[in-house]
Tab-separated table of C-alpha atoms in Angstrom:
chain	number	residue	atom	x	y	z
Z	1	MET	CA	-58.892	29.845	10.186
Z	2	ARG	CA	-59.559	29.296	6.397
Z	3	LYS	CA	-57.891	32.671	5.634
Z	4	ILE	CA	-54.722	31.638	7.499
Z	5	ILE	CA	-54.431	28.236	5.708
Z	6	LEU	CA	-55.074	29.986	2.549
Z	7	LEU	CA	-52.421	32.657	3.338
Z	8	LEU	CA	-49.899	29.855	4.306
Z	9	CYS	CA	-50.480	27.957	1.208
Z	10	LEU	CA	-50.116	31.068	-1.040
Z	11	ALA	CA	-46.933	31.977	0.752
Z	12	LEU	CA	-45.580	28.443	0.430
Z	13	LEU	CA	-46.426	28.456	-3.307
Z	14	PHE	CA	-44.702	31.860	-3.965
Z	15	SER	CA	-41.664	31.040	-1.872
Z	16	CYS	CA	-40.807	28.030	-3.975
Z	17	LYS	CA	-38.469	28.815	-6.878
Z	18	SER	CA	-39.121	27.228	-10.105
Z	19	LYS	CA	-36.324	26.625	-12.600
Z	20	LYS	CA	-36.470	28.131	-16.039
Z	21	PRO	CA	-36.188	25.616	-18.676
Z	22	GLY	CA	-32.573	25.883	-20.206
Z	23	ASN	CA	-31.066	25.286	-23.429
Z	24	SER	CA	-30.207	21.467	-23.782
Z	25	THR	CA	-27.143	22.257	-25.673
Z	26	THR	CA	-25.628	24.363	-23.023
Z	27	ASN	CA	-26.705	22.214	-20.112
Z	28	THR	CA	-25.062	18.922	-21.161
Z	29	VAL	CA	-24.031	16.532	-18.393
Z	30	LYS	CA	-20.707	15.065	-19.009
Z	31	THR	CA	-20.088	11.578	-17.589
Z	32	PRO	CA	-16.666	11.026	-16.504
Z	33	GLU	CA	-14.841	8.381	-18.716
Z	34	LYS	CA	-13.180	5.665	-16.703
Z	35	SER	CA	-9.443	5.565	-17.054
Z	36	ILE	CA	-9.085	1.997	-15.958
Z	37	VAL	CA	-11.136	-0.743	-17.664
Z	38	LEU	CA	-11.339	-4.497	-17.341
Z	39	VAL	CA	-10.073	-6.352	-20.318
Z	40	LYS	CA	-10.804	-9.993	-21.399
Z	41	PRO	CA	-7.700	-12.218	-21.380
Z	42	GLU	CA	-8.384	-13.338	-25.046
Z	43	GLU	CA	-7.864	-9.542	-26.031
Z	44	ILE	CA	-4.305	-9.369	-24.636
Z	45	GLU	CA	-1.233	-10.368	-26.636
Z	46	VAL	CA	0.321	-13.690	-25.520
Z	47	VAL	CA	3.699	-11.915	-25.047
Z	48	LYS	CA	2.162	-9.542	-22.380
Z	49	LYS	CA	0.368	-12.348	-20.615
Z	50	ASP	CA	3.453	-14.511	-20.618
Z	51	ARG	CA	5.676	-11.792	-19.381
Z	52	ALA	CA	3.516	-10.832	-16.467
Z	53	TYR	CA	3.046	-14.519	-15.412
Z	54	GLU	CA	6.723	-15.432	-15.759
Z	55	ILE	CA	8.076	-12.416	-13.903
Z	56	GLY	CA	5.560	-12.807	-11.088
Z	57	LYS	CA	6.244	-16.477	-10.798
Z	58	ARG	CA	9.997	-16.092	-10.800
Z	59	LEU	CA	9.825	-13.300	-8.006
Z	60	LEU	CA	7.597	-15.515	-5.872
Z	61	GLU	CA	9.507	-18.699	-6.386
Z	62	SER	CA	12.668	-16.981	-5.300
Z	63	CYS	CA	11.046	-17.038	-1.906
Z	64	ASN	CA	10.989	-20.742	-1.872
Z	65	THR	CA	14.502	-21.263	-3.210
Z	66	SER	CA	16.314	-18.179	-1.740
Z	67	LYS	CA	17.831	-17.753	-5.321
Z	68	PHE	CA	16.823	-14.790	-7.423
Z	69	LYS	CA	17.677	-14.235	-11.062
Z	70	ALA	CA	17.810	-10.529	-11.734
Z	71	PHE	CA	15.512	-9.148	-14.370
Z	72	GLY	CA	16.996	-8.268	-17.706
Z	73	ALA	CA	16.654	-4.977	-19.435
Z	74	SER	CA	14.220	-6.446	-22.008
Z	75	GLU	CA	12.097	-7.818	-19.241
Z	76	ALA	CA	11.583	-4.898	-16.740
Z	77	THR	CA	12.107	-1.205	-16.601
Z	78	GLU	CA	15.179	0.355	-14.946
Z	79	LYS	CA	13.081	1.372	-11.909
Z	80	VAL	CA	11.779	-2.233	-11.313
Z	81	ARG	CA	15.300	-3.630	-11.695
Z	82	GLN	CA	16.676	-1.286	-9.088
Z	83	ASN	CA	13.892	-2.031	-6.596
Z	84	ALA	CA	14.234	-5.733	-7.081
Z	85	SER	CA	17.429	-6.007	-5.363
Z	86	ARG	CA	18.513	-9.346	-3.598
Z	87	GLU	CA	18.277	-7.545	-0.122
Z	88	LYS	CA	14.777	-6.152	-0.552
Z	89	ILE	CA	13.377	-9.377	-2.061
Z	90	SER	CA	15.058	-11.403	0.740
Z	91	ALA	CA	13.406	-9.182	3.535
Z	92	ILE	CA	10.023	-9.307	1.836
Z	93	CYS	CA	10.262	-13.242	1.436
Z	94	LYS	CA	11.191	-13.675	5.041
Z	95	LYS	CA	7.989	-11.818	6.147
Z	96	ILE	CA	5.811	-13.619	3.500
Z	97	ASN	CA	7.297	-17.177	4.336
Z	98	GLN	CA	6.758	-16.644	7.991
Z	99	ARG	CA	3.038	-15.678	7.560
Z	100	ASN	CA	2.075	-17.604	4.397
Z	101	GLY	CA	4.429	-20.541	4.009
Z	102	ARG	CA	5.734	-21.816	0.690
Z	103	PHE	CA	4.542	-20.412	-2.682
Z	104	ASN	CA	2.579	-22.812	-4.635
Z	105	GLY	CA	1.241	-20.991	-7.689
Z	106	LEU	CA	-0.578	-18.067	-9.345
Z	107	ASN	CA	-4.091	-17.811	-10.612
Z	108	LEU	CA	-5.228	-14.949	-12.929
Z	109	LEU	CA	-8.063	-12.999	-11.560
Z	110	ASP	CA	-8.453	-10.122	-14.051
Z	111	ILE	CA	-6.730	-7.799	-16.298
Z	112	SER	CA	-7.132	-4.008	-16.300
Z	113	PHE	CA	-6.155	-1.503	-18.910
Z	114	ASN	CA	-5.091	2.075	-17.951
Z	115	LYS	CA	-6.071	4.328	-20.734
Z	116	LYS	CA	-3.827	7.300	-19.519
Z	117	THR	CA	-0.558	5.270	-19.170
Z	118	LYS	CA	-1.530	2.577	-21.878
Z	119	GLU	CA	-0.410	-0.171	-19.391
Z	120	HIS	CA	-1.989	-3.497	-18.591
Z	121	ILE	CA	-2.391	-4.475	-14.960
Z	122	PHE	CA	-2.616	-8.238	-14.184
Z	123	ARG	CA	-4.039	-9.214	-10.895
Z	124	TYR	CA	-3.197	-12.711	-9.636
Z	125	ALA	CA	-4.293	-14.676	-6.667
Z	126	ILE	CA	-1.219	-16.057	-4.853
Z	127	ASP	CA	-1.611	-19.727	-3.649
Z	128	TYR	CA	0.416	-20.437	-0.551
Z	129	GLU	CA	0.891	-23.396	1.673
Z	130	LYS	CA	-0.968	-21.779	4.660
Z	131	LYS	CA	-4.413	-20.654	3.859
Z	132	LEU	CA	-4.668	-18.150	6.766
Z	133	PHE	CA	-4.053	-15.099	4.848
Z	134	LYS	CA	-4.969	-14.293	1.264
Z	135	ARG	CA	-2.497	-12.231	-0.982
Z	136	GLU	CA	-2.592	-10.889	-4.448
Z	137	LEU	CA	0.064	-9.923	-6.927
Z	138	PHE	CA	-0.123	-7.042	-9.315
Z	139	VAL	CA	2.093	-6.813	-12.354
Z	140	THR	CA	2.023	-3.765	-14.720
Z	141	VAL	CA	3.145	-4.334	-18.251
Z	142	ASN	CA	3.776	-1.238	-20.365
Z	143	THR	CA	3.503	-0.800	-24.247
Z	144	GLU	CA	7.064	-2.141	-24.772
Z	145	ASN	CA	6.040	-5.458	-23.048
Z	146	ARG	CA	8.231	-4.630	-20.131
Z	147	VAL	CA	7.188	-4.940	-16.577
Z	148	SER	CA	6.924	-1.365	-15.051
Z	149	ALA	CA	5.640	-2.208	-11.657
Z	150	ILE	CA	5.174	-5.445	-9.342
Z	151	SER	CA	3.412	-5.389	-5.902
Z	152	THR	CA	1.700	-7.665	-3.687
Z	153	LYS	CA	-1.132	-6.845	-1.187
Z	154	GLU	CA	-2.821	-8.892	1.509
Z	155	VAL	CA	-6.601	-9.028	0.983
Z	156	THR	CA	-8.671	-9.012	4.067
Z	157	LYS	CA	-11.345	-11.673	4.122
Z	158	LYS	CA	-14.823	-10.374	4.004
Z	159	PRO	CA	-17.198	-11.438	6.793
Z	160	LEU	CA	-20.264	-13.575	5.761
């Protein structure tokens, strides 16, 4: 019985492969660098912060007043201006107003910086009359201080 146990232990010992120590310079582990990082609001130019807030507020207030002032070339990129047509905004506002009620205001949650595109992404909590559904607004400002993207997203409430 001892011989069998001894043979099993030896077989187990020889079946395990050991790694040879490698050269540390050739086996370096690269950690992926994050392309999007959070930025403190104090580090952002006032122009960028004001542009993101004013454009977002103007867009959402148009749902209350049914009057939309189109974005200028110095405020937004051509793509944003084309997508922000009165018809599209009217359709989106109709859905949002039925579900959330009147727009009351914006609260800045955080600011991210995309290192690849060199754009700042402002994330706002949208305050509505009805508190049943929570929505967030994302405004992207490029290096020319023009809005290059605007989107809203409904945020699901997390269970306790």
